Tab-separated table of C-alpha atoms and ligand atoms in Angstrom:
chain	number	residue	atom	x	y	z
A	1368	MET	CA	99.324	92.919	104.235
A	1369	LYS	CA	101.256	95.953	103.101
A	1370	HIS	CA	98.918	97.573	100.588
A	1371	ALA	CA	95.512	96.921	102.122
A	1372	GLY	CA	93.024	99.630	101.389
A	1373	LYS	CA	94.781	101.979	98.966
A	1374	TYR	CA	95.290	101.671	95.247
A	1375	ASN	CA	98.680	102.448	93.707
A	1376	ARG	CA	97.703	102.022	90.075
A	1377	LEU	CA	94.756	102.860	87.838
A	1378	TYR	CA	93.337	100.833	84.971
A	1379	ILE	CA	90.569	102.200	82.752
A	1380	HIS	CA	88.689	99.918	80.398
A	1381	VAL	CA	87.300	101.635	77.307
A	1382	PRO	CA	84.874	99.099	75.878
A	1383	PHE	CA	84.441	100.503	72.357
A	1384	CYS	CA	85.823	99.245	69.044
A	1385	GLU	CA	85.124	100.085	65.418
A	1386	ALA	CA	84.260	96.460	64.621
A	1387	LYS	CA	84.737	93.039	66.130
A	1388	CYS	CA	87.913	91.162	65.193
A	1389	HIS	CA	87.328	87.535	64.298
A	1390	TYR	CA	89.252	86.144	67.269
A	1391	CYS	CA	88.067	88.600	69.899
A	1392	ALA	CA	86.638	87.394	73.183
A	1393	PHE	CA	87.151	90.663	75.113
A	1394	TYR	CA	84.237	92.764	76.194
A	1395	SER	CA	83.963	95.411	73.488
A	1396	ILE	CA	81.090	97.137	71.745
A	1397	PRO	CA	81.510	97.631	67.998
A	1398	ASP	CA	80.050	100.797	66.533
A	1399	ALA	CA	78.738	102.446	69.723
A	1400	ASN	CA	76.898	105.734	69.181
A	1401	ASP	CA	78.009	109.100	70.580
A	1402	ARG	CA	75.348	109.107	73.290
A	1403	LEU	CA	76.636	105.862	74.771
A	1404	LYS	CA	80.198	107.154	74.726
A	1405	ASP	CA	79.085	110.323	76.550
A	1406	GLU	CA	77.171	108.305	79.148
A	1407	TYR	CA	80.255	106.149	79.596
A	1408	LEU	CA	82.396	109.191	80.359
A	1409	LYS	CA	79.821	110.574	82.816
A	1410	ARG	CA	79.670	107.319	84.724
A	1411	LEU	CA	83.452	107.092	84.699
A	1412	GLU	CA	83.646	110.545	86.254
A	1413	MET	CA	81.338	109.446	89.096
A	1414	ASP	CA	83.622	106.467	89.722
A	1415	PHE	CA	86.678	108.709	89.761
A	1416	ILE	CA	85.038	111.064	92.274
A	1417	ALA	CA	83.993	108.157	94.499
A	1418	GLU	CA	87.274	106.260	94.368
A	1419	ALA	CA	90.000	108.933	94.224
A	1420	ARG	CA	90.180	109.116	98.010
A	1421	ASN	CA	91.006	105.403	98.068
A	1422	CYS	CA	94.111	105.912	95.944
A	1423	ASN	CA	97.678	106.729	96.836
A	1424	GLU	CA	99.603	108.914	94.413
A	1425	LEU	CA	99.235	106.926	91.208
A	1426	LYS	CA	102.461	105.361	90.013
A	1427	SER	CA	101.009	104.206	86.725
A	1428	ILE	CA	97.864	104.492	84.651
A	1429	TYR	CA	96.852	102.086	81.903
A	1430	ILE	CA	94.020	102.935	79.516
A	1431	GLY	CA	93.065	99.768	77.673
A	1432	GLY	CA	90.164	98.219	75.861
A	1433	GLY	CA	88.553	97.815	73.479
A	1434	THR	CA	90.130	100.614	71.522
A	1435	PRO	CA	90.480	103.789	73.610
A	1436	THR	CA	91.233	105.941	70.540
A	1437	VAL	CA	87.741	105.125	69.192
A	1438	LEU	CA	86.467	107.673	71.736
A	1439	GLY	CA	87.622	110.377	69.306
A	1440	ALA	CA	89.665	113.499	69.935
A	1441	GLU	CA	87.285	115.495	72.137
A	1442	ARG	CA	86.323	112.611	74.409
A	1443	LEU	CA	89.942	111.538	74.763
A	1444	LYS	CA	90.696	115.073	75.903
A	1445	SER	CA	87.814	114.889	78.409
A	1446	LEU	CA	88.972	111.515	79.704
A	1447	PHE	CA	92.505	112.806	80.315
A	1448	TYR	CA	91.129	115.936	81.979
A	1449	LEU	CA	88.938	113.834	84.304
A	1450	ILE	CA	91.896	111.697	85.321
A	1451	LYS	CA	94.147	114.704	85.920
A	1452	THR	CA	91.599	116.611	87.971
A	1453	ASN	CA	90.452	113.712	90.143
A	1454	PHE	CA	93.608	111.787	91.004
A	1455	ASN	CA	96.976	112.607	92.473
A	1456	ILE	CA	99.556	111.376	90.019
A	1457	SER	CA	103.163	110.745	91.027
A	1458	ARG	CA	105.984	112.805	89.535
A	1459	ASN	CA	107.241	110.262	87.022
A	1460	PRO	CA	104.258	108.099	86.254
A	1461	GLU	CA	104.059	105.567	83.460
A	1462	ILE	CA	100.889	106.413	81.527
A	1463	SER	CA	99.993	103.915	78.811
A	1464	ILE	CA	97.185	103.940	76.296
A	1465	GLU	CA	96.234	101.256	73.799
A	1466	CYS	CA	95.223	102.119	70.258
A	1467	ASN	CA	94.620	100.526	66.912
A	1468	PRO	CA	96.806	102.122	64.214
A	1469	GLU	CA	93.919	103.040	61.907
A	1470	THR	CA	92.299	105.107	64.684
A	1471	VAL	CA	95.341	107.354	65.161
A	1472	ASP	CA	95.410	110.673	63.330
A	1473	ASN	CA	97.462	113.807	63.916
A	1474	GLU	CA	94.909	115.324	66.264
A	1475	ARG	CA	94.581	112.221	68.442
A	1476	ALA	CA	98.344	111.678	68.461
A	1477	SER	CA	98.804	115.232	69.673
A	1478	ILE	CA	96.176	114.864	72.440
A	1479	ILE	CA	97.684	111.544	73.542
A	1480	SER	CA	101.153	113.078	73.740
A	1481	GLY	CA	99.797	115.755	76.084
A	1482	PHE	CA	98.972	113.121	78.693
A	1483	ALA	CA	100.381	109.653	78.034
A	1484	ASN	CA	104.039	108.684	77.701
A	1485	ARG	CA	103.593	105.140	76.433
A	1486	VAL	CA	101.454	103.775	73.578
A	1487	SER	CA	100.649	100.163	72.896
A	1488	MET	CA	99.459	99.573	69.315
A	1489	GLY	CA	97.418	96.562	68.286
A	1490	ALA	CA	99.246	95.634	65.085
A	1491	GLN	CA	98.795	91.811	65.336
A	1492	SER	CA	100.433	91.099	61.962
A	1493	PHE	CA	102.178	92.809	59.061
A	1494	ASN	CA	100.943	90.113	56.695
A	1495	PRO	CA	97.837	91.249	54.712
A	1496	ARG	CA	96.489	87.679	54.321
A	1497	LEU	CA	96.745	86.958	58.062
A	1498	ARG	CA	95.332	90.378	58.957
A	1499	GLU	CA	92.313	89.583	56.860
A	1500	TYR	CA	91.926	86.167	58.476
A	1501	LEU	CA	92.003	87.802	61.932
A	1502	GLY	CA	89.449	90.402	60.834
A	1503	ARG	CA	91.766	93.322	61.535
A	1504	ARG	CA	90.702	96.677	60.153
A	1505	GLY	CA	93.121	99.100	58.571
A	1506	SER	CA	96.256	98.232	56.672
A	1507	VAL	CA	99.946	97.617	57.228
A	1508	GLU	CA	100.540	101.221	56.071
A	1509	ASN	CA	98.413	102.396	59.020
A	1510	ILE	CA	100.903	100.772	61.412
A	1511	TYR	CA	103.769	102.757	59.908
A	1512	SER	CA	101.863	106.038	59.721
A	1513	ALA	CA	100.495	105.789	63.300
A	1514	PHE	CA	104.000	105.031	64.557
A	1515	ALA	CA	105.418	108.041	62.686
A	1516	MET	CA	102.662	110.386	63.932
A	1517	LEU	CA	103.125	109.352	67.564
A	1518	MET	CA	106.911	109.642	67.352
A	1519	GLU	CA	106.591	113.034	65.726
A	1520	LYS	CA	104.443	114.230	68.645
A	1521	GLY	CA	107.152	113.148	71.073
A	1522	ILE	CA	105.977	109.699	72.202
A	1523	LYS	CA	109.144	107.669	72.154
A	1524	ASN	CA	107.915	104.670	74.106
A	1525	ILE	CA	105.768	102.772	71.606
A	1526	GLY	CA	105.063	99.066	71.703
A	1527	ILE	CA	103.056	96.723	69.525
A	1528	ASP	CA	101.053	93.552	70.005
A	1529	LEU	CA	101.537	90.657	67.606
A	1530	ILE	CA	99.746	87.320	67.285
A	1531	TYR	CA	101.290	84.001	66.261
A	1532	ALA	CA	100.122	80.407	65.866
A	1533	ILE	CA	97.435	81.594	63.456
A	1534	PRO	CA	95.960	78.694	61.442
A	1535	GLY	CA	97.746	78.654	58.087
A	1536	GLN	CA	100.597	80.887	59.281
A	1537	LYS	CA	103.997	79.621	58.239
A	1538	TYR	CA	107.000	79.607	60.558
A	1539	ARG	CA	108.843	81.958	58.200
A	1540	GLU	CA	105.848	84.322	58.099
A	1541	TRP	CA	106.048	84.662	61.876
A	1542	ALA	CA	109.782	85.331	61.628
A	1543	GLU	CA	108.979	88.039	59.075
A	1544	ASP	CA	106.432	89.694	61.407
A	1545	LEU	CA	109.008	89.759	64.201
A	1546	ARG	CA	111.646	91.187	61.916
A	1547	MET	CA	109.322	93.947	60.691
A	1548	ALA	CA	108.318	94.852	64.262
A	1549	ALA	CA	111.939	95.096	65.376
A	1550	GLU	CA	112.891	97.127	62.285
A	1551	LEU	CA	110.073	99.564	62.975
A	1552	GLY	CA	111.925	100.521	66.148
A	1553	VAL	CA	109.273	99.802	68.774
A	1554	LYS	CA	110.476	99.581	72.366
A	1555	HIS	CA	108.162	96.783	73.457
A	1556	ILE	CA	106.602	93.740	71.776
A	1557	SER	CA	103.828	91.588	73.193
A	1558	ALA	CA	103.529	88.328	71.267
A	1559	TYR	CA	100.464	86.227	72.013
A	1560	SER	CA	99.652	82.783	70.753
A	1561	LEU	CA	96.221	82.872	69.087
A	1562	SER	CA	93.620	81.301	71.259
A	1563	ILE	CA	90.427	80.327	69.529
A	1564	GLU	CA	87.811	81.368	72.055
A	1565	GLU	CA	84.364	79.866	72.191
A	1566	GLY	CA	81.850	82.284	70.712
A	1567	SER	CA	84.431	84.196	68.643
A	1568	LEU	CA	83.797	84.493	64.903
A	1569	LEU	CA	86.839	82.299	64.246
A	1570	ALA	CA	85.319	79.458	66.238
A	1571	VAL	CA	81.720	79.925	65.119
A	1572	GLU	CA	81.991	80.839	61.445
A	1573	LYS	CA	85.411	79.698	60.344
A	1574	ASN	CA	85.583	76.459	62.339
A	1575	ALA	CA	89.164	77.370	63.032
A	1576	VAL	CA	91.361	74.667	64.501
A	1577	LYS	CA	94.241	75.592	66.752
A	1578	VAL	CA	97.732	74.894	65.385
A	1579	SER	CA	99.664	72.073	67.049
A	1580	GLU	CA	101.248	72.729	70.446
A	1581	GLU	CA	104.577	71.778	68.940
A	1582	LEU	CA	104.426	74.463	66.237
A	1583	SER	CA	103.175	77.022	68.737
A	1584	ALA	CA	106.083	76.204	71.100
A	1585	ASP	CA	108.555	76.435	68.200
A	1586	MET	CA	107.192	79.865	67.282
A	1587	TRP	CA	107.475	80.985	70.924
A	1588	ALA	CA	111.114	79.868	71.039
A	1589	LEU	CA	111.796	81.621	67.729
A	1590	THR	CA	110.309	84.813	69.199
A	1591	GLY	CA	112.812	84.822	72.060
A	1592	ASP	CA	115.747	84.042	69.766
A	1593	LEU	CA	114.959	86.522	67.001
A	1594	LEU	CA	114.041	89.381	69.301
A	1595	GLU	CA	117.106	88.805	71.436
A	1596	ASP	CA	119.233	89.291	68.310
A	1597	SER	CA	117.616	92.731	67.971
A	1598	GLY	CA	118.236	93.682	71.601
A	1599	TYR	CA	114.860	92.789	73.144
A	1600	LYS	CA	114.666	90.649	76.260
A	1601	ARG	CA	111.779	88.413	77.231
A	1602	TYR	CA	110.650	89.555	80.672
A	1603	GLU	CA	107.341	87.688	80.860
A	1604	ILE	CA	105.878	84.722	78.977
A	1605	SER	CA	104.559	86.922	76.163
A	1606	ASN	CA	106.340	90.227	76.669
A	1607	TYR	CA	109.644	91.508	75.298
A	1608	ALA	CA	111.272	94.899	75.724
A	1609	LEU	CA	114.426	96.829	75.037
A	1610	PRO	CA	116.227	97.328	78.383
A	1611	GLY	CA	114.360	99.840	80.537
A	1612	PHE	CA	111.139	99.692	78.491
A	1613	GLU	CA	109.286	96.918	80.336
A	1614	CYS	CA	105.678	97.840	81.133
A	1615	MET	CA	105.943	98.729	84.834
A	1616	HIS	CA	102.177	98.862	85.276
A	1617	ASN	CA	101.721	95.244	84.270
A	1618	LEU	CA	104.918	94.059	85.971
A	1619	GLU	CA	103.880	95.502	89.332
A	1620	ILE	CA	100.388	94.073	89.042
A	1621	TRP	CA	101.847	90.626	88.310
A	1622	TYR	CA	103.900	91.170	91.465
A	1623	GLY	CA	100.753	91.750	93.511
A	1624	ASP	CA	100.477	95.549	93.650
A	1625	THR	CA	97.095	97.205	94.250
A	1626	TYR	CA	95.074	98.708	91.420
A	1627	LEU	CA	91.784	100.426	90.823
A	1628	GLY	CA	89.899	99.330	87.717
A	1629	CYS	CA	87.257	101.604	86.204
A	1630	GLY	CA	84.884	100.804	83.344
A	1631	PRO	CA	82.846	97.738	82.346
A	1632	ALA	CA	84.602	94.417	83.038
A	1633	ALA	CA	87.456	96.139	84.905
A	1634	SER	CA	88.776	94.501	88.083
A	1635	SER	CA	90.275	96.143	91.154
A	1636	TYR	CA	92.449	94.744	93.924
A	1637	ASP	CA	93.073	96.587	97.190
A	1638	GLY	CA	95.403	94.110	98.832
A	1639	ILE	CA	92.569	92.167	100.460
A	1640	LYS	CA	89.650	91.926	98.107
A	1641	ARG	CA	89.290	91.824	94.375
A	1642	TRP	CA	86.160	92.957	92.627
A	1643	THR	CA	85.005	93.273	89.046
A	1644	HIS	CA	82.518	95.591	87.373
A	1645	SER	CA	79.760	94.113	85.259
A	1646	PRO	CA	80.971	93.286	81.749
A	1647	ASN	CA	77.668	94.643	80.407
A	1648	ILE	CA	77.680	98.379	79.731
A	1649	ASN	CA	73.995	98.872	80.561
A	1650	ARG	CA	74.315	97.119	83.915
A	1651	TRP	CA	77.496	99.067	84.551
A	1652	LEU	CA	75.771	102.372	83.714
A	1653	ASP	CA	72.990	101.420	86.191
A	1654	TRP	CA	75.600	100.653	88.894
A	1655	LYS	CA	74.546	97.016	88.880
A	1656	GLY	CA	76.539	93.852	88.644
A	1657	THR	CA	79.681	94.422	90.674
A	1658	GLU	CA	81.074	91.157	91.913
A	1659	GLN	CA	83.087	91.112	95.108
A	1660	ASP	CA	85.598	88.349	95.288
A	1661	ILE	CA	86.988	88.130	98.793
A	1662	ILE	CA	89.706	85.525	98.823
A	1663	GLU	CA	91.471	84.116	101.856
A	1664	ALA	CA	94.913	85.638	102.259
A	1665	GLU	CA	96.725	82.341	101.632
A	1666	LYS	CA	94.810	81.617	98.450
A	1667	ARG	CA	95.496	85.131	97.204
A	1668	ALA	CA	99.202	84.662	98.044
A	1669	GLY	CA	99.132	81.538	95.824
A	1670	GLU	CA	97.590	83.548	92.984
A	1671	ILE	CA	100.127	86.342	93.328
A	1672	PHE	CA	102.882	83.733	93.461
A	1673	ILE	CA	101.918	82.185	90.131
A	1674	MET	CA	101.464	85.560	88.461
A	1675	GLY	CA	105.007	86.481	89.504
A	1676	LEU	CA	106.222	83.174	88.021
A	1677	ARG	CA	105.107	84.438	84.601
A	1678	THR	CA	108.060	86.806	84.743
A	1679	VAL	CA	111.559	85.741	83.768
A	1680	ASN	CA	112.984	87.033	87.070
A	1681	GLY	CA	110.374	85.230	89.173
A	1682	TRP	CA	110.215	85.989	92.897
A	1683	ASP	CA	112.637	87.319	95.414
A	1684	ARG	CA	111.756	85.745	98.786
A	1685	ASN	CA	111.741	89.017	100.753
A	1686	THR	CA	109.601	90.823	98.189
A	1687	PHE	CA	107.079	87.997	98.216
A	1688	MET	CA	106.897	88.105	102.014
A	1689	GLU	CA	106.551	91.866	102.023
A	1690	ARG	CA	103.745	91.830	99.441
A	1691	THR	CA	101.741	88.868	100.691
A	1692	GLY	CA	102.767	88.160	104.287
A	1693	PHE	CA	103.680	84.576	103.293
A	1694	ASP	CA	106.937	82.723	102.782
A	1695	PHE	CA	107.112	80.894	99.451
A	1696	MET	CA	109.258	78.183	101.066
A	1697	GLN	CA	105.996	76.844	102.507
A	1698	TRP	CA	105.604	75.250	99.054
A	1699	GLU	CA	109.058	73.648	99.085
A	1700	ASP	CA	107.557	70.157	98.851
A	1701	LYS	CA	105.918	71.255	95.568
A	1702	PHE	CA	109.092	72.939	94.308
A	1703	ALA	CA	111.291	69.856	94.737
A	1704	PRO	CA	109.796	67.601	91.989
A	1705	LEU	CA	109.567	70.566	89.593
A	1706	LYS	CA	113.218	71.339	90.254
A	1707	ALA	CA	114.145	67.679	89.705
A	1708	SER	CA	112.428	67.699	86.304
A	1709	GLY	CA	114.229	70.943	85.367
A	1710	HIS	CA	111.071	73.058	85.279
A	1711	LEU	CA	111.774	75.300	88.275
A	1712	VAL	CA	114.828	76.917	89.795
A	1713	TYR	CA	114.915	77.913	93.456
A	1714	ASN	CA	117.176	78.522	96.389
A	1715	ASN	CA	116.797	80.112	99.780
A	1716	SER	CA	116.194	83.567	98.394
A	1717	SER	CA	114.532	83.285	94.970
A	1718	VAL	CA	112.377	81.133	92.729
A	1719	SER	CA	111.760	81.302	88.985
A	1720	LEU	CA	110.868	79.234	85.961
A	1721	PRO	CA	113.578	78.486	83.383
A	1722	GLU	CA	112.621	78.768	79.700
A	1723	ASN	CA	111.107	75.264	79.482
A	1724	GLY	CA	109.173	75.947	82.699
A	1725	ILE	CA	107.761	79.294	81.570
A	1726	LEU	CA	106.306	77.593	78.538
A	1727	LEU	CA	104.507	75.149	80.855
A	1728	TRP	CA	103.323	77.911	83.184
A	1729	ASP	CA	99.649	76.861	82.859
A	1730	GLU	CA	100.309	73.347	84.157
A	1731	ILE	CA	102.912	74.356	86.732
A	1732	SER	CA	100.684	77.040	88.212
A	1733	GLU	CA	98.003	74.450	89.039
A	1734	ASN	CA	100.271	73.222	91.823
A	1735	PHE	CA	99.863	76.470	93.732
A	1736	ILE	CA	96.157	77.312	93.539
B	1258	LIG	S1	90.397	95.725	68.579
B	1258	LIG	FE1	90.859	94.366	70.314
B	1258	LIG	S2	89.120	94.548	71.707
B	1258	LIG	FE2	88.486	95.431	69.713
B	1258	LIG	S3	87.460	93.755	68.663
B	1258	LIG	FE3	89.621	93.717	68.010
B	1258	LIG	S4	90.632	92.315	69.464
B	1258	LIG	FE4	88.643	92.859	70.333
C-alpha cells in the first residue's frame, strides 16, 4: 500500500467548549479550567515530539473540536508554535481551524491569521428561535462580527456549518438560513441534517422527535438547488463550496490518505492500521486507552471505497488502485443491481453515486463493508 507508515496530514482535537449544545454527542468538556487546558497542551506537545518523525511534510492541518478558540489567545499561540516547531509543513498547506463565532475577538482573529488560512465557523442557524432550541450560545450578530474580524485580519477562506431538519423548522426557514449564509460571502458551507443522538439533551430532556425522512430529503435537495444558484457546488453529501474552496484535508482523507490524529478521541490512519485515542481526557492525559484497530487490507479498501462514494466525483479506478492496492471492479456484481435501479453510475474507469444515490449512501455503503 502506497502510504504505509507515514502520515501526510495532521488532525488535532481540542476537546473544550464553553457549554454543551443540546444536540451534541461529540466528546467535549464544557467549562474546563485553565489547569486542564495547560495539561492538555503539555500532553499534546509530547505527542508531537513522539510522532513528528512518523510524518511526511504535512500537506494539511485541521484543528477541530470542541471549540479550539476556547483555548484563549495565549494558548492558541502556544498550540500554533508547538505545531510549527515540531512538524515539517509543506509550502502551500491548507491549515483549518474551527471556531464558534462568539469566541472570536480581534486578538484571537489576529493570532489565527498568523497561522491558519482557513476557518470553519459553527453558525448552525441564523434563526434566533432555532438557535435557542439547539442550545447555541452567542447571537446571530456574533456570526457577522466574527466573519468581519477574520476577513479584516486577512483570512479570506471562511466557511460555516449549518443544521437542517430541526424539529419545528419550516422549509422556508431553512431556505432563509441558506440565503443568509450565501449572502454573507462564505466560501464553504457544510449542511448537516440534525441527528438526535442518544444521551444528548435534545433526546433526554426535550424528547425531540426526528423530522420525517421525506422532509429531510426535501431540505437536502433544496440545499443543492439554492446554493447552486449562488455559485456553490455540492462536492460531498453535506459539503458545498465555491469552485476551488473545497476542504482538501477532508477530501483527501475520504479518499484514503494517511493522517495523524492528536488529542482525546482523535483517530490516526497510517495506511495499514487505524487507532484512536481515549475519548476521556483523564485517561488520555495518563497515556491510557488507545485502541488499535488493525483491519485486513481488503476490508479497509471497502471502507475507503465507501468514503470516496460520499463525494460527488466518486472514484477514479487508477486512483483507487494506487491508494488501496485493490481494483473496485471486484465488486462489479454488487454494482450491477445498483446501476439498474439508477443509484450508481460506473464504467471501466470510474464509479460514483448520482444525486438519488448519494442521498441513500448509508444503505448503499452496506453492500461494501
Ligand atoms: S460547540 Fe460543537 S462540540 Fe461544543 S458542545 Fe456545541 S456542538 Fe458540541
